[in-house]
């Protein structure tokens, strides 16, 4: 199939490269000429495991990038809209989706063949039918359902695992205004056998995406609320509590041979210093705003966000129990990315933690295996220095705050063993054995 993908961000580029790998003819479109050049030279503008290799492999045969919007759309059978939908503080900003829809509509005006337009960006329920479709009709002067089809196909990629998630999907959701649109999506994804495919209308497809992310975010805030109560009561460790919860056979089923399966889902039921990233915070807030618009206050999700916004501060309040005055205190912040496996700092709990430490004149050493240069761009202050390695980061400090679950941090007990002065380790991810360091504290302990 000939496909144009509008927007070469995380979702657009990964989708483009993977669909090319699966044998489709893909043109990636972006307004940014530098990005387009980079892609055409075989360099990925974003870091994502395995992406650049696949990009190089498919360039020239099945894949190319361009800024020529008109040609890309007119020469292809189906366009995927994969532009950003940032949260503007009140609701999601649909301006990029609207602009792209207008441009596509203008091309459709000149196109005789039937074309399918599919929204892949995360948009609140109703956007595809009530915003995109009318813009397409208005600018093309044609009729949806006759001259062109309109669909919605949410993506479920995790940052850092995006190529794998795309190539081996757990589900593919086909939203479509009619059967013809859904048939086109069937053809597009026919190359992915084995994945569960769900056919539905556009609004349901949009809602599936929000419901999925909201559920995972809720699990995290639920675990954190329990953790905070465990700390308040005393003599309870949330790690033991959640282990007991995970052993419910409905969460971790027992196979006939007696073995347990621990689904990935249970990792969202662990206490920590909160979720971040470019998706969970934005999507939950967008759904809350959308609920308000429909006169349905999202009470549970409001609390999910509130708990999450307060959670990074729990690490600091543990620190203050030990050191009531933070001025001049030497503190190491370990982990700056919002999760391991990425250099992305968007929504990272490390940000409010560092800001507060700086406000209180603490002296910070910060270390992250990959996010250092992003962090340097965010914090320009004499009181923060960025360490080259973990060994350096743990030396000569009063306290270590563990914020991101990087595997490398499991070496901390070993690195601390020979130090004369033992720092206090505050484990914001509960990833270390509490008996493995001399002075251990953690969320939910
Ligand atoms: C999330 C979803 O997991 C994807 O399914 C979805 O497609 C994506 O958002 C999106 O909407 O585009 P992502 O933001 O890449 O993916 O990150 P996750 O790995 O889900 O992590 C999000 C947050 O949850 C992180 O702050 C992380 O620390 C936390 N988390 C993640 C946990 O607490 N436990 C886990 O097991 C995984």
Short mmCIF file of C-alpha atoms and ligand atoms in Angstrom, two decimals:
data_model
loop_
_atom_site.label_atom_id
_atom_site.label_comp_id
_atom_site.label_asym_id
_atom_site.label_seq_id
_atom_site.Cartn_x
_atom_site.Cartn_y
_atom_site.Cartn_z
CA UNK A 1 0.00 0.00 0.00
CA UNK A 2 1.18 3.58 -0.60
CA UNK A 3 1.11 5.58 2.61
CA UNK A 4 1.95 9.14 3.58
CA UNK A 5 2.70 9.83 7.23
CA UNK A 6 2.35 13.42 8.33
CA UNK A 7 4.70 14.29 11.18
CA UNK A 8 8.01 12.58 11.89
CA UNK A 9 7.97 12.71 15.67
CA UNK A 10 8.20 9.60 17.80
CA UNK A 11 4.94 8.08 16.61
CA UNK A 12 5.19 9.17 12.97
CA UNK A 13 8.75 8.09 12.36
CA UNK A 14 8.48 4.77 14.17
CA UNK A 15 5.24 3.99 12.31
CA UNK A 16 6.76 5.02 8.98
CA UNK A 17 9.92 2.99 9.37
CA UNK A 18 8.09 -0.10 10.66
CA UNK A 19 5.37 0.01 7.99
CA UNK A 20 8.12 0.29 5.35
CA UNK A 21 9.85 -2.70 6.93
CA UNK A 22 6.57 -4.59 6.58
CA UNK A 23 6.58 -3.92 2.84
CA UNK A 24 4.48 -0.77 2.38
CA UNK A 25 5.63 2.19 0.28
CA UNK A 26 5.97 4.99 2.84
CA UNK A 27 6.55 8.72 2.46
CA UNK A 28 7.21 10.59 5.70
CA UNK A 29 6.26 14.25 5.58
CA UNK A 30 7.52 17.00 7.83
CA UNK A 31 7.80 20.78 7.65
CA UNK A 32 11.28 20.64 9.16
CA UNK A 33 13.75 20.42 6.26
CA UNK A 34 16.67 19.48 8.54
CA UNK A 35 14.76 16.53 9.94
CA UNK A 36 13.77 15.42 6.46
CA UNK A 37 17.40 15.61 5.31
CA UNK A 38 18.55 13.65 8.32
CA UNK A 39 16.01 10.91 7.69
CA UNK A 40 16.95 10.74 4.01
CA UNK A 41 20.59 10.35 5.02
CA UNK A 42 19.70 7.41 7.25
CA UNK A 43 20.04 9.22 10.57
CA UNK A 44 17.19 9.07 13.04
CA UNK A 45 16.36 12.46 14.60
CA UNK A 46 15.17 10.67 17.76
CA UNK A 47 16.83 7.98 19.81
CA UNK A 48 14.82 4.75 19.77
CA UNK A 49 16.39 1.32 20.03
CA UNK A 50 16.70 -0.35 16.60
CA UNK A 51 15.10 2.53 14.70
CA UNK A 52 18.13 3.78 12.81
CA UNK A 53 19.06 0.33 11.52
CA UNK A 54 15.56 -0.23 10.14
CA UNK A 55 15.53 3.29 8.72
CA UNK A 56 18.79 2.68 6.83
CA UNK A 57 17.57 -0.69 5.62
CA UNK A 58 14.37 0.68 4.09
CA UNK A 59 15.57 4.00 2.72
CA UNK A 60 15.25 4.38 -1.03
CA UNK A 61 13.41 1.08 -1.42
CA UNK A 62 10.27 1.50 0.70
CA UNK A 63 10.86 4.73 2.58
CA UNK A 64 11.69 8.35 1.98
CA UNK A 65 11.05 11.68 3.68
CA UNK A 66 9.93 14.93 2.12
CA UNK A 67 8.63 18.40 2.88
CA UNK A 68 6.43 18.23 -0.25
CA UNK A 69 3.08 17.68 1.38
CA UNK A 70 0.97 17.90 -1.77
CA UNK A 71 2.86 15.28 -3.74
CA UNK A 72 3.06 12.93 -0.78
CA UNK A 73 -0.70 12.92 -0.26
CA UNK A 74 -1.74 12.86 -3.89
CA UNK A 75 0.60 9.96 -4.69
CA UNK A 76 -0.55 7.76 -1.82
CA UNK A 77 -3.71 5.83 -0.93
CA UNK A 78 -3.79 6.53 2.77
CA UNK A 79 -2.48 9.31 5.03
CA UNK A 80 -1.72 8.88 8.71
CA UNK A 81 -1.85 12.06 10.79
CA UNK A 82 0.85 11.76 13.46
CA UNK A 83 1.45 15.32 14.63
CA UNK A 84 1.70 16.44 18.24
CA UNK A 85 -1.26 17.22 20.47
CA UNK A 86 0.34 19.05 23.41
CA UNK A 87 -1.64 19.94 26.53
CA UNK A 88 -1.94 23.71 26.62
CA UNK A 89 -2.74 23.95 30.34
CA UNK A 90 -6.50 23.75 29.85
CA UNK A 91 -7.03 21.12 27.16
CA UNK A 92 -5.17 19.49 24.28
CA UNK A 93 -4.04 21.80 21.55
CA UNK A 94 -5.48 20.53 18.27
CA UNK A 95 -3.98 23.23 16.11
CA UNK A 96 -1.45 20.94 14.40
CA UNK A 97 -4.13 18.33 13.68
CA UNK A 98 -6.41 21.04 12.31
CA UNK A 99 -3.73 22.55 10.09
CA UNK A 100 -2.75 19.18 8.68
CA UNK A 101 -6.41 18.30 8.06
CA UNK A 102 -6.82 21.55 6.12
CA UNK A 103 -3.76 20.80 3.98
CA UNK A 104 -4.95 17.26 3.27
CA UNK A 105 -8.41 18.57 2.36
CA UNK A 106 -6.87 20.94 -0.19
CA UNK A 107 -5.03 18.05 -1.82
CA UNK A 108 -8.19 15.91 -1.85
CA UNK A 109 -9.92 18.66 -3.80
CA UNK A 110 -7.63 17.80 -6.73
CA UNK A 111 -7.64 14.06 -6.23
CA UNK A 112 -10.06 11.83 -8.10
CA UNK A 113 -9.17 8.55 -6.44
CA UNK A 114 -10.64 7.53 -3.10
CA UNK A 115 -8.27 8.38 -0.21
CA UNK A 116 -8.28 7.37 3.45
CA UNK A 117 -7.27 9.79 6.21
CA UNK A 118 -6.41 8.19 9.53
CA UNK A 119 -5.72 10.03 12.78
CA UNK A 120 -2.90 8.40 14.74
CA UNK A 121 -2.20 11.31 17.08
CA UNK A 122 -3.74 10.95 20.53
CA UNK A 123 -6.92 13.04 20.39
CA UNK A 124 -9.90 13.29 22.74
CA UNK A 125 -13.07 11.37 21.78
CA UNK A 126 -14.98 13.20 19.10
CA UNK A 127 -11.99 14.91 17.46
CA UNK A 128 -11.81 12.72 14.37
CA UNK A 129 -15.54 12.91 13.56
CA UNK A 130 -16.25 16.42 14.77
CA UNK A 131 -13.05 18.31 13.96
CA UNK A 132 -11.01 16.45 11.34
CA UNK A 133 -13.85 15.17 9.15
CA UNK A 134 -15.67 18.53 8.78
CA UNK A 135 -12.38 20.31 7.98
CA UNK A 136 -11.62 17.70 5.30
CA UNK A 137 -15.09 18.12 3.76
CA UNK A 138 -14.97 21.87 3.89
CA UNK A 139 -11.52 22.27 2.34
CA UNK A 140 -11.94 19.53 -0.26
CA UNK A 141 -15.51 20.31 -1.22
CA UNK A 142 -16.05 16.53 -1.20
CA UNK A 143 -18.04 14.12 0.90
CA UNK A 144 -16.67 11.82 3.57
CA UNK A 145 -17.82 8.25 3.09
CA UNK A 146 -18.04 8.72 -0.68
CA UNK A 147 -14.89 10.48 -1.90
CA UNK A 148 -12.70 9.70 1.07
CA UNK A 149 -12.75 7.75 4.32
CA UNK A 150 -11.86 8.94 7.84
CA UNK A 151 -10.43 6.63 10.48
CA UNK A 152 -8.71 6.60 13.85
CA UNK A 153 -5.90 4.25 14.76
CA UNK A 154 -4.39 4.92 18.21
CA UNK A 155 -0.83 3.87 18.98
CA UNK A 156 0.33 2.01 22.08
CA UNK A 157 4.09 2.39 21.80
CA UNK A 158 6.28 2.73 24.85
CA UNK A 159 9.20 5.10 24.52
CA UNK A 160 12.43 3.12 24.39
CA UNK A 161 10.58 0.01 23.16
CA UNK A 162 8.69 1.66 20.34
CA UNK A 163 10.11 -0.37 17.44
CA UNK A 164 9.51 -3.65 19.22
CA UNK A 165 6.00 -2.57 20.26
CA UNK A 166 5.14 -1.58 16.70
CA UNK A 167 6.54 -4.73 15.12
CA UNK A 168 4.94 -7.03 17.72
CA UNK A 169 1.71 -5.27 18.70
CA UNK A 170 -0.51 -6.60 21.49
CA UNK A 171 -3.54 -5.02 19.80
CA UNK A 172 -4.41 -2.95 16.79
CA UNK A 173 -7.47 -0.75 17.00
CA UNK A 174 -9.22 0.14 13.75
CA UNK A 175 -11.57 3.06 14.15
CA UNK A 176 -13.48 3.96 11.05
CA UNK A 177 -16.49 6.00 9.93
CA UNK A 178 -17.56 3.12 7.66
CA UNK A 179 -16.63 -0.36 6.49
CA UNK A 180 -14.58 0.90 3.55
CA UNK A 181 -12.28 2.84 5.87
CA UNK A 182 -11.92 -0.13 8.18
CA UNK A 183 -11.13 -2.34 5.17
CA UNK A 184 -8.30 0.02 4.25
CA UNK A 185 -6.91 -0.26 7.79
CA UNK A 186 -7.24 -4.04 7.56
CA UNK A 187 -5.12 -3.93 4.43
CA UNK A 188 -2.55 -1.65 6.07
CA UNK A 189 -2.17 -3.90 9.09
CA UNK A 190 -2.87 -7.21 7.35
CA UNK A 191 0.89 -7.77 7.45
CA UNK A 192 0.75 -8.07 11.25
CA UNK A 193 -0.72 -11.49 11.76
CA UNK A 194 -1.25 -12.71 15.25
CA UNK A 195 -2.11 -9.34 16.85
CA UNK A 196 -5.60 -8.94 18.27
CA UNK A 197 -7.51 -6.53 16.06
CA UNK A 198 -10.46 -4.52 17.27
CA UNK A 199 -12.82 -2.82 14.84
CA UNK A 200 -14.84 0.07 16.14
CA UNK A 201 -16.02 3.61 15.47
CA UNK A 202 -13.68 6.59 15.67
CA UNK A 203 -14.81 7.86 19.07
CA UNK A 204 -14.37 4.46 20.70
CA UNK A 205 -10.90 4.13 19.20
CA UNK A 206 -9.99 7.53 20.62
CA UNK A 207 -11.35 6.58 24.04
CA UNK A 208 -9.49 3.23 24.14
CA UNK A 209 -6.21 5.12 24.05
CA UNK A 210 -7.16 7.43 26.94
CA UNK A 211 -8.71 4.66 28.99
CA UNK A 212 -5.56 2.53 28.60
CA UNK A 213 -3.16 5.24 29.76
CA UNK A 214 -5.52 6.43 32.51
CA UNK A 215 -5.77 2.92 33.92
CA UNK A 216 -1.98 2.53 34.13
CA UNK A 217 -1.60 5.99 35.68
CA UNK A 218 -4.33 5.11 38.19
CA UNK A 219 -2.51 1.92 39.19
CA UNK A 220 0.63 3.94 39.90
CA UNK A 221 -1.15 6.58 42.00
CA UNK A 222 -3.10 3.87 43.80
CA UNK A 223 0.18 2.17 44.77
CA UNK A 224 1.60 5.50 45.88
CA UNK A 225 -1.41 6.32 48.02
CA UNK A 226 -1.06 2.95 49.77
CA UNK A 227 2.69 3.57 50.14
CA UNK A 228 2.12 6.93 51.80
CA UNK A 229 -0.29 5.40 54.28
CA UNK A 230 2.19 2.60 55.05
CA UNK A 231 4.80 5.25 55.90
CA UNK A 232 2.37 7.14 58.10
CA UNK A 233 1.30 4.05 60.08
CA UNK A 234 4.84 2.75 60.53
CA UNK A 235 6.20 -0.77 60.72
CA UNK A 236 4.76 -1.67 57.32
CA UNK A 237 6.79 -1.86 54.12
CA UNK A 238 4.78 -1.19 50.96
CA UNK A 239 7.09 -3.51 49.00
CA UNK A 240 5.87 -6.44 51.10
CA UNK A 241 2.30 -5.18 50.85
CA UNK A 242 2.39 -4.99 47.06
CA UNK A 243 4.11 -8.36 46.82
CA UNK A 244 1.16 -9.76 48.74
CA UNK A 245 -1.24 -7.97 46.40
CA UNK A 246 0.58 -9.24 43.28
CA UNK A 247 0.21 -12.82 44.49
CA UNK A 248 -3.54 -12.63 43.95
CA UNK A 249 -4.02 -15.28 41.27
CA UNK A 250 -6.13 -12.89 39.27
CA UNK A 251 -3.10 -10.60 38.94
CA UNK A 252 -0.45 -13.28 38.60
CA UNK A 253 -2.13 -16.48 37.39
CA UNK A 254 -0.86 -19.90 38.43
CA UNK A 255 -0.25 -22.30 35.55
CA UNK A 256 -1.25 -25.99 35.83
CA UNK A 257 2.39 -26.87 36.59
CA UNK A 258 2.31 -24.50 39.57
CA UNK A 259 4.38 -21.73 37.95
CA UNK A 260 3.30 -18.13 38.29
CA UNK A 261 3.01 -15.65 35.48
CA UNK A 262 3.76 -12.07 36.54
CA UNK A 263 2.24 -9.88 33.82
CA UNK A 264 3.89 -6.53 33.03
CA UNK A 265 0.80 -4.89 34.47
CA UNK A 266 1.93 -5.68 38.03
CA UNK A 267 4.95 -3.39 37.59
CA UNK A 268 2.51 -0.49 37.54
CA UNK A 269 1.41 -1.62 40.99
CA UNK A 270 4.64 -0.61 42.67
CA UNK A 271 5.27 2.40 44.84
CA UNK A 272 7.58 5.17 43.73
CA UNK A 273 8.04 8.90 43.28
CA UNK A 274 5.45 9.18 40.54
CA UNK A 275 4.92 8.82 36.81
CA UNK A 276 6.12 11.19 34.12
CA UNK A 277 6.79 11.20 30.42
CA UNK A 278 5.08 12.83 27.51
CA UNK A 279 1.96 10.65 27.67
CA UNK A 280 0.50 9.76 31.07
CA UNK A 281 0.41 13.28 32.58
CA UNK A 282 -0.81 14.86 29.34
CA UNK A 283 -3.41 12.23 28.57
CA UNK A 284 -4.89 12.06 32.05
CA UNK A 285 -5.15 15.85 32.21
CA UNK A 286 -6.71 15.96 28.75
CA UNK A 287 -9.34 13.40 29.73
CA UNK A 288 -10.12 15.33 32.92
CA UNK A 289 -10.60 18.49 30.84
CA UNK A 290 -12.74 16.60 28.35
CA UNK A 291 -14.89 15.19 31.15
CA UNK A 292 -15.47 18.69 32.47
CA UNK A 293 -16.58 19.80 29.04
CA UNK A 294 -19.14 17.01 29.02
CA UNK A 295 -20.27 17.88 32.53
CA UNK A 296 -18.69 14.74 33.93
CA UNK A 297 -16.05 15.66 36.52
CA UNK A 298 -13.41 12.93 36.45
CA UNK A 299 -13.08 12.64 40.22
CA UNK A 300 -10.87 9.58 40.30
CA UNK A 301 -8.50 10.88 37.63
CA UNK A 302 -8.30 14.27 39.34
CA UNK A 303 -6.95 12.51 42.42
CA UNK A 304 -4.62 10.36 40.30
CA UNK A 305 -2.98 13.57 39.07
CA UNK A 306 -2.99 15.20 42.50
CA UNK A 307 -1.28 12.23 44.12
CA UNK A 308 1.22 12.15 41.29
CA UNK A 309 2.07 15.82 41.55
CA UNK A 310 2.70 15.48 45.29
CA UNK A 311 4.69 12.25 45.08
CA UNK A 312 8.16 13.65 44.20
CA UNK A 313 7.91 15.80 47.35
CA UNK A 314 7.72 12.64 49.49
CA UNK A 315 11.37 12.02 48.69
CA UNK A 316 12.20 15.51 49.90
CA UNK A 317 10.17 15.19 53.07
CA UNK A 318 12.10 12.01 53.96
CA UNK A 319 15.29 13.98 53.34
CA UNK A 320 14.07 16.78 55.60
CA UNK A 321 13.32 14.32 58.40
CA UNK A 322 17.06 13.70 58.48
CA UNK A 323 18.31 17.15 57.52
CA UNK A 324 15.80 19.86 58.43
CA UNK A 325 18.00 22.51 56.79
CA UNK A 326 18.97 21.77 53.19
CA UNK A 327 21.22 24.78 52.70
CA UNK A 328 24.74 23.61 51.91
CA UNK A 329 23.71 19.95 52.12
CA UNK A 330 25.47 17.81 49.53
CA UNK A 331 22.83 15.75 47.75
CA UNK A 332 23.15 13.38 44.79
CA UNK A 333 20.18 12.98 42.48
CA UNK A 334 20.42 9.66 40.65
CA UNK A 335 18.31 9.37 37.53
CA UNK A 336 17.02 12.35 35.59
CA UNK A 337 15.04 10.73 32.75
CA UNK A 338 11.35 10.04 33.46
CA UNK A 339 12.02 6.31 33.17
CA UNK A 340 14.98 4.06 32.34
CA UNK A 341 15.86 3.42 28.71
CA UNK A 342 15.36 6.99 27.52
CA UNK A 343 16.98 10.41 27.76
CA UNK A 344 13.54 12.04 27.84
CA UNK A 345 13.06 14.29 30.87
CA UNK A 346 9.55 15.47 30.08
CA UNK A 347 7.44 15.25 33.25
CA UNK A 348 10.29 13.61 35.14
CA UNK A 349 9.91 13.65 38.95
CA UNK A 350 13.60 14.65 39.01
CA UNK A 351 12.63 18.13 37.80
CA UNK A 352 10.52 19.31 40.78
CA UNK A 353 12.95 17.59 43.15
CA UNK A 354 15.98 19.42 41.74
CA UNK A 355 14.10 22.73 41.60
CA UNK A 356 13.19 22.47 45.26
CA UNK A 357 16.72 21.47 46.27
CA UNK A 358 18.10 24.46 44.36
CA UNK A 359 15.53 26.77 45.93
CA UNK A 360 16.74 25.63 49.35
CA UNK A 361 20.42 26.11 48.36
CA UNK A 362 21.43 22.47 48.54
CA UNK A 363 24.55 21.49 46.60
CA UNK A 364 23.54 18.96 43.98
CA UNK A 365 25.43 16.32 42.11
CA UNK A 366 23.30 14.80 39.37
CA UNK A 367 23.85 11.68 37.32
CA UNK A 368 21.96 9.85 34.61
CA UNK A 369 23.43 7.32 32.17
CA UNK A 370 21.91 9.09 29.13
CA UNK A 371 19.93 12.21 30.05
CA UNK A 372 22.86 14.41 31.10
CA UNK A 373 22.82 16.80 28.17
CA UNK A 374 19.03 17.26 28.32
CA UNK A 375 19.34 18.01 32.04
CA UNK A 376 22.16 20.47 31.48
CA UNK A 377 19.84 22.37 29.17
CA UNK A 378 17.21 22.56 31.92
CA UNK A 379 19.33 23.52 34.91
CA UNK A 380 21.89 26.24 34.65
CA UNK A 381 22.88 26.89 38.26
CA UNK A 382 26.21 26.95 40.04
CA UNK A 383 24.80 24.69 42.75
CA UNK A 384 24.29 21.72 40.41
CA UNK A 385 27.05 19.72 38.78
CA UNK A 386 26.65 16.76 36.45
CA UNK A 387 28.74 13.67 37.15
CA UNK A 388 30.42 11.58 34.50
CA UNK A 389 29.72 8.27 36.21
CA UNK A 390 27.93 6.63 39.10
CA UNK A 391 31.11 6.12 41.09
CA UNK A 392 31.81 9.84 41.10
CA UNK A 393 28.16 10.64 41.88
CA UNK A 394 28.00 8.70 45.16
CA UNK A 395 31.26 10.10 46.64
CA UNK A 396 31.36 12.69 49.37
CA UNK A 397 27.66 13.47 49.79
CA UNK A 398 25.24 13.52 52.72
CA UNK A 399 22.34 11.99 50.83
CA UNK A 400 21.54 10.09 47.65
CA UNK A 401 18.09 10.37 46.10
CA UNK A 402 17.26 7.53 43.72
CA UNK A 403 14.70 8.79 41.21
CA UNK A 404 14.87 6.60 38.07
CA UNK A 405 14.93 2.82 38.00
CA UNK A 406 18.13 2.41 35.93
CA UNK A 407 19.63 -1.09 36.22
CA UNK A 408 23.06 0.46 36.82
CA UNK A 409 21.88 1.81 40.18
CA UNK A 410 21.77 -1.73 41.56
CA UNK A 411 25.54 -1.27 41.95
CA UNK A 412 25.02 1.41 44.62
CA UNK A 413 25.40 -0.89 47.67
CA UNK A 414 28.71 -2.17 46.31
CA UNK A 415 29.96 1.34 45.57
CA UNK A 416 29.04 2.58 49.03
CA UNK A 417 30.52 -0.34 50.94
CA UNK A 418 34.05 1.07 51.26
CA UNK A 419 33.16 4.71 51.93
CA UNK A 420 34.13 6.13 55.35
CA UNK A 421 31.07 8.36 55.59
CA UNK A 422 27.88 6.53 54.64
CA UNK A 423 25.34 8.78 52.93
CA UNK A 424 21.67 8.21 53.52
CA UNK A 425 20.07 6.57 50.47
CA UNK A 426 16.46 7.56 49.80
CA UNK A 427 15.07 5.07 47.34
CA UNK A 428 12.33 6.77 45.33
CA UNK A 429 11.76 3.60 43.28
CA UNK A 430 12.17 0.94 45.95
CA UNK A 431 14.62 -0.88 43.71
CA UNK A 432 17.37 -1.66 46.23
CA UNK A 433 17.25 -4.26 48.96
CA UNK A 434 16.70 -2.20 52.10
CA UNK A 435 19.29 -4.29 53.96
CA UNK A 436 21.98 -3.69 51.34
CA UNK A 437 23.01 -0.18 52.41
CA UNK A 438 23.87 1.12 55.86
CA UNK A 439 21.40 4.03 55.94
CA UNK A 440 18.36 3.21 53.84
CA UNK A 441 15.07 5.07 53.48
CA UNK A 442 12.40 4.71 50.84
CA UNK A 443 8.91 5.61 49.69
CA UNK A 444 6.35 3.57 51.60
CA UNK A 445 8.72 2.29 54.25
C1 LIG B 1 2.97 4.99 27.93
C2 LIG B 1 2.19 3.67 27.81
O1 LIG B 1 2.81 2.65 28.60
C3 LIG B 1 2.12 3.23 26.35
O2 LIG B 1 1.31 2.06 26.24
C4 LIG B 1 1.51 4.36 25.51
O3 LIG B 1 1.45 4.04 24.16
C5 LIG B 1 2.36 5.60 25.67
O4 LIG B 1 2.39 5.96 27.08
C6 LIG B 1 1.74 6.70 24.87
O5 LIG B 1 0.65 7.15 25.20
O6 LIG B 1 2.30 7.07 23.84
P1 LIG B 1 5.56 5.69 27.99
O7 LIG B 1 5.08 7.07 28.33
O8 LIG B 1 6.60 5.51 26.97
O9 LIG B 1 4.31 4.76 27.53
O10 LIG B 1 6.11 5.11 29.32
P2 LIG B 1 5.82 3.93 30.34
O11 LIG B 1 6.89 2.92 30.17
O12 LIG B 1 4.44 3.46 30.36
O13 LIG B 1 6.10 4.76 31.67
C7 LIG B 1 5.26 5.85 32.05
C8 LIG B 1 5.47 6.15 33.50
O14 LIG B 1 5.03 5.05 34.29
C9 LIG B 1 6.95 6.35 33.86
O15 LIG B 1 7.08 7.50 34.68
C10 LIG B 1 7.34 5.12 34.59
O16 LIG B 1 8.29 5.37 35.60
C11 LIG B 1 6.04 4.62 35.15
N1 LIG B 1 6.03 3.15 35.13
C12 LIG B 1 6.24 2.50 33.96
C13 LIG B 1 5.85 2.46 36.27
O17 LIG B 1 5.67 3.05 37.34
N2 LIG B 1 5.89 1.09 36.23
C14 LIG B 1 6.11 0.42 35.07
O18 LIG B 1 6.14 -0.82 35.06
C15 LIG B 1 6.29 1.14 33.90
#
